[in-house]
Each structure stands twice: as C-alpha cells, then as structure tokens.
Amino acid sequence: MKTKLIKKTKKMVNFKPNLENYEKTRRSFSYKEAQKEIDFFGGKLNAAYNAVERHAKSWRKNKIALYWVGADNEKLKFTFKELDDKTNQFANLLGFLGVARGDRVFFFLTRVPELYYGFLGTLKTGAIAGTMFAAFGPQAIEDRLENSSAKVLVTELTLFDRVAKVADKLPELETILVLGDSEKIAKLELAGKKIISLTELLEKQSKEYKTHMMHPND
C-alpha cells in the first residue's frame, strides 16, 4: 500500500486558532456558561445520545452521519439510524460480557468503522471508553491498560501480537475482542483471557438499547 504525502502551504493553514489566548480564556471560564452550549435532557446527558441517537429518532435519521474511506480506498457510509443500530449492538455486546457503568473499555484499532461505533456504544452503557494509537508498541499498551484497569480490549488481528506480549501483565483484562478473519481468531489463545471474534458476536446482538443518561458529575 502506498500512502500519498499531502503537502500544505502557508495559505492553506492561514486561519485563526480556536483558542488564541489560553490564559485569558482560563481566567474568564465559567462552567455555567459552558453548560449553555450542551443539550441536557432532564438534567442528564450522554454524548452518544447527543451525537447520534437523538438524530436517529428525528427527521435526520436517513442523513449520512459517517463517511469512511479505508487505507485501500474502501468506502462506506452510515446514516444516523444505521450508526445508532451499530452503537446499540455494541452496547448490548458489552452487556453480554458483563461490562457495567464505570468499567473501562479500550480500543486498539486503526481508523476502521468499528472504532467509531464501538466508542459511542461504550458511552451508551455508562462505561468509560479509551483509545490507543495503532502505532503503540507493547510497553505503551501495557502502561495504558494497566493504569486504567481496563476490563475489555478491542483490537485487530494485525495488532494482536503486540497485545499478546504484555497480556500476562494485565490481570484485570478479561476479554479481548478481535476484528478480522473469524477462523484465525478462533485459533488465538492467551492464558486467562477470553478471545472473541468481534464481528461474530456483534451480529448476534439486538439493535434495541436503552441508553444510560448520565449526571454531569458522573
């Protein structure tokens, strides 16, 4: 695979930053003012509900929410309704695995669609979603999963070997969901860990899910 280098000129990046003066902004910052920019529902909120679900229940349901272009120019698109269905399935998948509010779910993926709907689906459950760069090596993976006490990790076959090198140092990591060829995934083994094909388990889940609305202090 060849990656095209994109060169940017000064003209292309000649615009004001969103935050021009940090100190001035910090001194005048008010949470009450910031909250005016956020839509609360009954005093509660969920970022996945705000970003996807409420639109899936409105006239926007058939509008495109996500365009995806892969490394080899594969192209996919998801409407708000389709993205809501996917996030609901992922939320139900986590429930099946025993993930509860406050548990940590980490994603060690390239920028595939599963990263986006998996992250949002995790938020729907009230669990905490975390991401790791696909370029991370074993030590960086260990540091983040150990420090966060992650219970579930979502990764790809091409990245699995790096996880395998540190898995025995992560006693709180119970389940590894792997994206890729299900036959190859079935042959993977790590002592004390459940290794499951993400695609196979996701397809079995219901598209109906009641999102956990969270208190601002959660």
JSON list of N, CA, C and O in Angstrom, two decimals, residues 106-144:
[
{"chain": "A", "resi": 106, "resn": "PHE", "atom": "N", "xyz": [-11.18, -0.39, 26.23]},
{"chain": "A", "resi": 106, "resn": "PHE", "atom": "CA", "xyz": [-10.18, 0.29, 25.41]},
{"chain": "A", "resi": 106, "resn": "PHE", "atom": "C", "xyz": [-10.19, -0.22, 23.98]},
{"chain": "A", "resi": 106, "resn": "PHE", "atom": "O", "xyz": [-10.52, -1.39, 23.72]},
{"chain": "A", "resi": 107, "resn": "PHE", "atom": "N", "xyz": [-9.81, 0.67, 23.05]},
{"chain": "A", "resi": 107, "resn": "PHE", "atom": "CA", "xyz": [-9.79, 0.36, 21.63]},
{"chain": "A", "resi": 107, "resn": "PHE", "atom": "C", "xyz": [-8.38, 0.55, 21.10]},
{"chain": "A", "resi": 107, "resn": "PHE", "atom": "O", "xyz": [-7.81, 1.64, 21.18]},
{"chain": "A", "resi": 108, "resn": "PHE", "atom": "N", "xyz": [-7.82, -0.54, 20.58]},
{"chain": "A", "resi": 108, "resn": "PHE", "atom": "CA", "xyz": [-6.50, -0.52, 19.94]},
{"chain": "A", "resi": 108, "resn": "PHE", "atom": "C", "xyz": [-6.73, -0.94, 18.50]},
{"chain": "A", "resi": 108, "resn": "PHE", "atom": "O", "xyz": [-6.59, -2.10, 18.12]},
{"chain": "A", "resi": 109, "resn": "LEU", "atom": "N", "xyz": [-7.15, 0.05, 17.69]},
{"chain": "A", "resi": 109, "resn": "LEU", "atom": "CA", "xyz": [-7.56, -0.20, 16.31]},
{"chain": "A", "resi": 109, "resn": "LEU", "atom": "C", "xyz": [-6.99, 0.86, 15.38]},
{"chain": "A", "resi": 109, "resn": "LEU", "atom": "O", "xyz": [-6.65, 1.96, 15.82]},
{"chain": "A", "resi": 110, "resn": "THR", "atom": "N", "xyz": [-6.92, 0.51, 14.11]},
{"chain": "A", "resi": 110, "resn": "THR", "atom": "CA", "xyz": [-6.70, 1.54, 13.10]},
{"chain": "A", "resi": 110, "resn": "THR", "atom": "C", "xyz": [-8.04, 2.26, 12.95]},
{"chain": "A", "resi": 110, "resn": "THR", "atom": "O", "xyz": [-9.02, 1.92, 13.61]},
{"chain": "A", "resi": 111, "resn": "ARG", "atom": "N", "xyz": [-8.12, 3.23, 12.05]},
{"chain": "A", "resi": 111, "resn": "ARG", "atom": "CA", "xyz": [-9.35, 4.02, 11.96]},
{"chain": "A", "resi": 111, "resn": "ARG", "atom": "C", "xyz": [-10.41, 3.31, 11.11]},
{"chain": "A", "resi": 111, "resn": "ARG", "atom": "O", "xyz": [-10.79, 3.77, 10.03]},
{"chain": "A", "resi": 112, "resn": "VAL", "atom": "N", "xyz": [-10.88, 2.21, 11.64]},
{"chain": "A", "resi": 112, "resn": "VAL", "atom": "CA", "xyz": [-11.93, 1.43, 10.99]},
{"chain": "A", "resi": 112, "resn": "VAL", "atom": "C", "xyz": [-13.28, 1.85, 11.59]},
{"chain": "A", "resi": 112, "resn": "VAL", "atom": "O", "xyz": [-13.34, 2.45, 12.68]},
{"chain": "A", "resi": 113, "resn": "PRO", "atom": "N", "xyz": [-14.41, 1.58, 10.91]},
{"chain": "A", "resi": 113, "resn": "PRO", "atom": "CA", "xyz": [-15.71, 1.99, 11.44]},
{"chain": "A", "resi": 113, "resn": "PRO", "atom": "C", "xyz": [-15.99, 1.47, 12.85]},
{"chain": "A", "resi": 113, "resn": "PRO", "atom": "O", "xyz": [-16.65, 2.13, 13.65]},
{"chain": "A", "resi": 114, "resn": "GLU", "atom": "N", "xyz": [-15.48, 0.27, 13.17]},
{"chain": "A", "resi": 114, "resn": "GLU", "atom": "CA", "xyz": [-15.70, -0.31, 14.49]},
{"chain": "A", "resi": 114, "resn": "GLU", "atom": "C", "xyz": [-15.17, 0.58, 15.61]},
{"chain": "A", "resi": 114, "resn": "GLU", "atom": "O", "xyz": [-15.70, 0.56, 16.73]},
{"chain": "A", "resi": 115, "resn": "LEU", "atom": "N", "xyz": [-14.14, 1.35, 15.32]},
{"chain": "A", "resi": 115, "resn": "LEU", "atom": "CA", "xyz": [-13.60, 2.27, 16.32]},
{"chain": "A", "resi": 115, "resn": "LEU", "atom": "C", "xyz": [-14.64, 3.30, 16.71]},
{"chain": "A", "resi": 115, "resn": "LEU", "atom": "O", "xyz": [-14.83, 3.60, 17.90]},
{"chain": "A", "resi": 116, "resn": "TYR", "atom": "N", "xyz": [-15.34, 3.83, 15.74]},
{"chain": "A", "resi": 116, "resn": "TYR", "atom": "CA", "xyz": [-16.29, 4.92, 15.99]},
{"chain": "A", "resi": 116, "resn": "TYR", "atom": "C", "xyz": [-17.57, 4.42, 16.65]},
{"chain": "A", "resi": 116, "resn": "TYR", "atom": "O", "xyz": [-18.01, 4.97, 17.66]},
{"chain": "A", "resi": 117, "resn": "TYR", "atom": "N", "xyz": [-18.18, 3.37, 16.09]},
{"chain": "A", "resi": 117, "resn": "TYR", "atom": "CA", "xyz": [-19.42, 2.93, 16.71]},
{"chain": "A", "resi": 117, "resn": "TYR", "atom": "C", "xyz": [-19.17, 2.14, 17.99]},
{"chain": "A", "resi": 117, "resn": "TYR", "atom": "O", "xyz": [-20.01, 2.10, 18.89]},
{"chain": "A", "resi": 118, "resn": "GLY", "atom": "N", "xyz": [-17.99, 1.56, 18.11]},
{"chain": "A", "resi": 118, "resn": "GLY", "atom": "CA", "xyz": [-17.63, 0.89, 19.36]},
{"chain": "A", "resi": 118, "resn": "GLY", "atom": "C", "xyz": [-17.46, 1.88, 20.49]},
{"chain": "A", "resi": 118, "resn": "GLY", "atom": "O", "xyz": [-17.94, 1.68, 21.61]},
{"chain": "A", "resi": 119, "resn": "PHE", "atom": "N", "xyz": [-16.78, 2.99, 20.21]},
{"chain": "A", "resi": 119, "resn": "PHE", "atom": "CA", "xyz": [-16.56, 4.03, 21.20]},
{"chain": "A", "resi": 119, "resn": "PHE", "atom": "C", "xyz": [-17.90, 4.61, 21.67]},
{"chain": "A", "resi": 119, "resn": "PHE", "atom": "O", "xyz": [-18.17, 4.73, 22.87]},
{"chain": "A", "resi": 120, "resn": "LEU", "atom": "N", "xyz": [-18.75, 4.95, 20.70]},
{"chain": "A", "resi": 120, "resn": "LEU", "atom": "CA", "xyz": [-20.05, 5.54, 21.03]},
{"chain": "A", "resi": 120, "resn": "LEU", "atom": "C", "xyz": [-20.95, 4.53, 21.75]},
{"chain": "A", "resi": 120, "resn": "LEU", "atom": "O", "xyz": [-21.68, 4.88, 22.68]},
{"chain": "A", "resi": 121, "resn": "GLY", "atom": "N", "xyz": [-20.89, 3.27, 21.34]},
{"chain": "A", "resi": 121, "resn": "GLY", "atom": "CA", "xyz": [-21.66, 2.23, 22.01]},
{"chain": "A", "resi": 121, "resn": "GLY", "atom": "C", "xyz": [-21.24, 2.05, 23.45]},
{"chain": "A", "resi": 121, "resn": "GLY", "atom": "O", "xyz": [-22.08, 1.80, 24.33]},
{"chain": "A", "resi": 122, "resn": "THR", "atom": "N", "xyz": [-19.95, 2.18, 23.71]},
{"chain": "A", "resi": 122, "resn": "THR", "atom": "CA", "xyz": [-19.45, 2.09, 25.09]},
{"chain": "A", "resi": 122, "resn": "THR", "atom": "C", "xyz": [-20.01, 3.22, 25.93]},
{"chain": "A", "resi": 122, "resn": "THR", "atom": "O", "xyz": [-20.44, 3.02, 27.07]},
{"chain": "A", "resi": 123, "resn": "LEU", "atom": "N", "xyz": [-20.04, 4.43, 25.37]},
{"chain": "A", "resi": 123, "resn": "LEU", "atom": "CA", "xyz": [-20.58, 5.57, 26.10]},
{"chain": "A", "resi": 123, "resn": "LEU", "atom": "C", "xyz": [-22.04, 5.36, 26.45]},
{"chain": "A", "resi": 123, "resn": "LEU", "atom": "O", "xyz": [-22.51, 5.79, 27.51]},
{"chain": "A", "resi": 124, "resn": "LYS", "atom": "N", "xyz": [-22.79, 4.71, 25.58]},
{"chain": "A", "resi": 124, "resn": "LYS", "atom": "CA", "xyz": [-24.21, 4.47, 25.85]},
{"chain": "A", "resi": 124, "resn": "LYS", "atom": "C", "xyz": [-24.42, 3.64, 27.11]},
{"chain": "A", "resi": 124, "resn": "LYS", "atom": "O", "xyz": [-25.44, 3.77, 27.78]},
{"chain": "A", "resi": 125, "resn": "THR", "atom": "N", "xyz": [-23.48, 2.79, 27.44]},
{"chain": "A", "resi": 125, "resn": "THR", "atom": "CA", "xyz": [-23.61, 1.90, 28.60]},
{"chain": "A", "resi": 125, "resn": "THR", "atom": "C", "xyz": [-23.24, 2.59, 29.91]},
{"chain": "A", "resi": 125, "resn": "THR", "atom": "O", "xyz": [-23.51, 2.05, 30.99]},
{"chain": "A", "resi": 126, "resn": "GLY", "atom": "N", "xyz": [-22.59, 3.74, 29.83]},
{"chain": "A", "resi": 126, "resn": "GLY", "atom": "CA", "xyz": [-22.09, 4.39, 31.03]},
{"chain": "A", "resi": 126, "resn": "GLY", "atom": "C", "xyz": [-20.69, 3.91, 31.38]},
{"chain": "A", "resi": 126, "resn": "GLY", "atom": "O", "xyz": [-20.11, 4.35, 32.38]},
{"chain": "A", "resi": 127, "resn": "ALA", "atom": "N", "xyz": [-20.14, 3.00, 30.59]},
{"chain": "A", "resi": 127, "resn": "ALA", "atom": "CA", "xyz": [-18.74, 2.59, 30.78]},
{"chain": "A", "resi": 127, "resn": "ALA", "atom": "C", "xyz": [-17.83, 3.68, 30.21]},
{"chain": "A", "resi": 127, "resn": "ALA", "atom": "O", "xyz": [-18.28, 4.61, 29.54]},
{"chain": "A", "resi": 128, "resn": "ILE", "atom": "N", "xyz": [-16.55, 3.55, 30.50]},
{"chain": "A", "resi": 128, "resn": "ILE", "atom": "CA", "xyz": [-15.57, 4.56, 30.08]},
{"chain": "A", "resi": 128, "resn": "ILE", "atom": "C", "xyz": [-14.79, 4.02, 28.89]},
{"chain": "A", "resi": 128, "resn": "ILE", "atom": "O", "xyz": [-14.21, 2.94, 28.96]},
{"chain": "A", "resi": 129, "resn": "ALA", "atom": "N", "xyz": [-14.80, 4.77, 27.80]},
{"chain": "A", "resi": 129, "resn": "ALA", "atom": "CA", "xyz": [-14.12, 4.35, 26.57]},
{"chain": "A", "resi": 129, "resn": "ALA", "atom": "C", "xyz": [-12.77, 5.04, 26.45]},
{"chain": "A", "resi": 129, "resn": "ALA", "atom": "O", "xyz": [-12.64, 6.23, 26.72]},
{"chain": "A", "resi": 130, "resn": "GLY", "atom": "N", "xyz": [-11.76, 4.28, 26.05]},
{"chain": "A", "resi": 130, "resn": "GLY", "atom": "CA", "xyz": [-10.42, 4.84, 25.86]},
{"chain": "A", "resi": 130, "resn": "GLY", "atom": "C", "xyz": [-9.85, 4.34, 24.55]},
{"chain": "A", "resi": 130, "resn": "GLY", "atom": "O", "xyz": [-10.18, 3.23, 24.10]},
{"chain": "A", "resi": 131, "resn": "THR", "atom": "N", "xyz": [-9.02, 5.16, 23.92]},
{"chain": "A", "resi": 131, "resn": "THR", "atom": "CA", "xyz": [-8.41, 4.75, 22.66]},
{"chain": "A", "resi": 131, "resn": "THR", "atom": "C", "xyz": [-6.88, 4.74, 22.77]},
{"chain": "A", "resi": 131, "resn": "THR", "atom": "O", "xyz": [-6.30, 5.46, 23.58]},
{"chain": "A", "resi": 132, "resn": "MET", "atom": "N", "xyz": [-6.27, 3.93, 21.92]},
{"chain": "A", "resi": 132, "resn": "MET", "atom": "CA", "xyz": [-4.81, 3.87, 21.83]},
{"chain": "A", "resi": 132, "resn": "MET", "atom": "C", "xyz": [-4.42, 3.95, 20.36]},
{"chain": "A", "resi": 132, "resn": "MET", "atom": "O", "xyz": [-5.09, 3.37, 19.51]},
{"chain": "A", "resi": 133, "resn": "PHE", "atom": "N", "xyz": [-3.33, 4.67, 20.07]},
{"chain": "A", "resi": 133, "resn": "PHE", "atom": "CA", "xyz": [-2.85, 4.77, 18.70]},
{"chain": "A", "resi": 133, "resn": "PHE", "atom": "C", "xyz": [-2.43, 3.41, 18.18]},
{"chain": "A", "resi": 133, "resn": "PHE", "atom": "O", "xyz": [-1.81, 2.62, 18.90]},
{"chain": "A", "resi": 134, "resn": "ALA", "atom": "N", "xyz": [-2.74, 3.15, 16.93]},
{"chain": "A", "resi": 134, "resn": "ALA", "atom": "CA", "xyz": [-2.37, 1.86, 16.33]},
{"chain": "A", "resi": 134, "resn": "ALA", "atom": "C", "xyz": [-0.86, 1.69, 16.22]},
{"chain": "A", "resi": 134, "resn": "ALA", "atom": "O", "xyz": [-0.37, 0.59, 16.00]},
{"chain": "A", "resi": 135, "resn": "ALA", "atom": "N", "xyz": [-0.11, 2.79, 16.38]},
{"chain": "A", "resi": 135, "resn": "ALA", "atom": "CA", "xyz": [1.35, 2.73, 16.30]},
{"chain": "A", "resi": 135, "resn": "ALA", "atom": "C", "xyz": [1.99, 2.34, 17.64]},
{"chain": "A", "resi": 135, "resn": "ALA", "atom": "O", "xyz": [3.20, 2.13, 17.71]},
{"chain": "A", "resi": 136, "resn": "PHE", "atom": "N", "xyz": [1.20, 2.23, 18.70]},
{"chain": "A", "resi": 136, "resn": "PHE", "atom": "CA", "xyz": [1.75, 1.92, 20.02]},
{"chain": "A", "resi": 136, "resn": "PHE", "atom": "C", "xyz": [2.44, 0.56, 20.03]},
{"chain": "A", "resi": 136, "resn": "PHE", "atom": "O", "xyz": [1.98, -0.40, 19.41]},
{"chain": "A", "resi": 137, "resn": "GLY", "atom": "N", "xyz": [3.54, 0.51, 20.77]},
{"chain": "A", "resi": 137, "resn": "GLY", "atom": "CA", "xyz": [4.24, -0.74, 20.99]},
{"chain": "A", "resi": 137, "resn": "GLY", "atom": "C", "xyz": [3.77, -1.40, 22.27]},
{"chain": "A", "resi": 137, "resn": "GLY", "atom": "O", "xyz": [2.93, -0.85, 23.00]},
{"chain": "A", "resi": 138, "resn": "PRO", "atom": "N", "xyz": [4.30, -2.59, 22.60]},
{"chain": "A", "resi": 138, "resn": "PRO", "atom": "CA", "xyz": [3.85, -3.34, 23.78]},
{"chain": "A", "resi": 138, "resn": "PRO", "atom": "C", "xyz": [3.91, -2.56, 25.09]},
{"chain": "A", "resi": 138, "resn": "PRO", "atom": "O", "xyz": [2.98, -2.64, 25.90]},
{"chain": "A", "resi": 139, "resn": "GLN", "atom": "N", "xyz": [4.98, -1.78, 25.31]},
{"chain": "A", "resi": 139, "resn": "GLN", "atom": "CA", "xyz": [5.10, -1.07, 26.58]},
{"chain": "A", "resi": 139, "resn": "GLN", "atom": "C", "xyz": [4.02, -0.02, 26.75]},
{"chain": "A", "resi": 139, "resn": "GLN", "atom": "O", "xyz": [3.43, 0.12, 27.83]},
{"chain": "A", "resi": 140, "resn": "ALA", "atom": "N", "xyz": [3.74, 0.72, 25.68]},
{"chain": "A", "resi": 140, "resn": "ALA", "atom": "CA", "xyz": [2.69, 1.74, 25.74]},
{"chain": "A", "resi": 140, "resn": "ALA", "atom": "C", "xyz": [1.33, 1.11, 25.97]},
{"chain": "A", "resi": 140, "resn": "ALA", "atom": "O", "xyz": [0.48, 1.65, 26.71]},
{"chain": "A", "resi": 141, "resn": "ILE", "atom": "N", "xyz": [1.10, -0.04, 25.36]},
{"chain": "A", "resi": 141, "resn": "ILE", "atom": "CA", "xyz": [-0.16, -0.77, 25.54]},
{"chain": "A", "resi": 141, "resn": "ILE", "atom": "C", "xyz": [-0.30, -1.21, 26.99]},
{"chain": "A", "resi": 141, "resn": "ILE", "atom": "O", "xyz": [-1.34, -1.01, 27.62]},
{"chain": "A", "resi": 142, "resn": "GLU", "atom": "N", "xyz": [0.77, -1.79, 27.52]},
{"chain": "A", "resi": 142, "resn": "GLU", "atom": "CA", "xyz": [0.75, -2.25, 28.91]},
{"chain": "A", "resi": 142, "resn": "GLU", "atom": "C", "xyz": [0.47, -1.09, 29.87]},
{"chain": "A", "resi": 142, "resn": "GLU", "atom": "O", "xyz": [-0.36, -1.20, 30.78]},
{"chain": "A", "resi": 143, "resn": "ASP", "atom": "N", "xyz": [1.17, 0.02, 29.68]},
{"chain": "A", "resi": 143, "resn": "ASP", "atom": "CA", "xyz": [1.01, 1.17, 30.57]},
{"chain": "A", "resi": 143, "resn": "ASP", "atom": "C", "xyz": [-0.43, 1.63, 30.65]},
{"chain": "A", "resi": 143, "resn": "ASP", "atom": "O", "xyz": [-0.98, 1.85, 31.73]},
{"chain": "A", "resi": 144, "resn": "ARG", "atom": "N", "xyz": [-1.07, 1.78, 29.50]},
{"chain": "A", "resi": 144, "resn": "ARG", "atom": "CA", "xyz": [-2.42, 2.33, 29.47]},
{"chain": "A", "resi": 144, "resn": "ARG", "atom": "C", "xyz": [-3.47, 1.34, 29.97]},
{"chain": "A", "resi": 144, "resn": "ARG", "atom": "O", "xyz": [-4.39, 1.74, 30.70]}
]
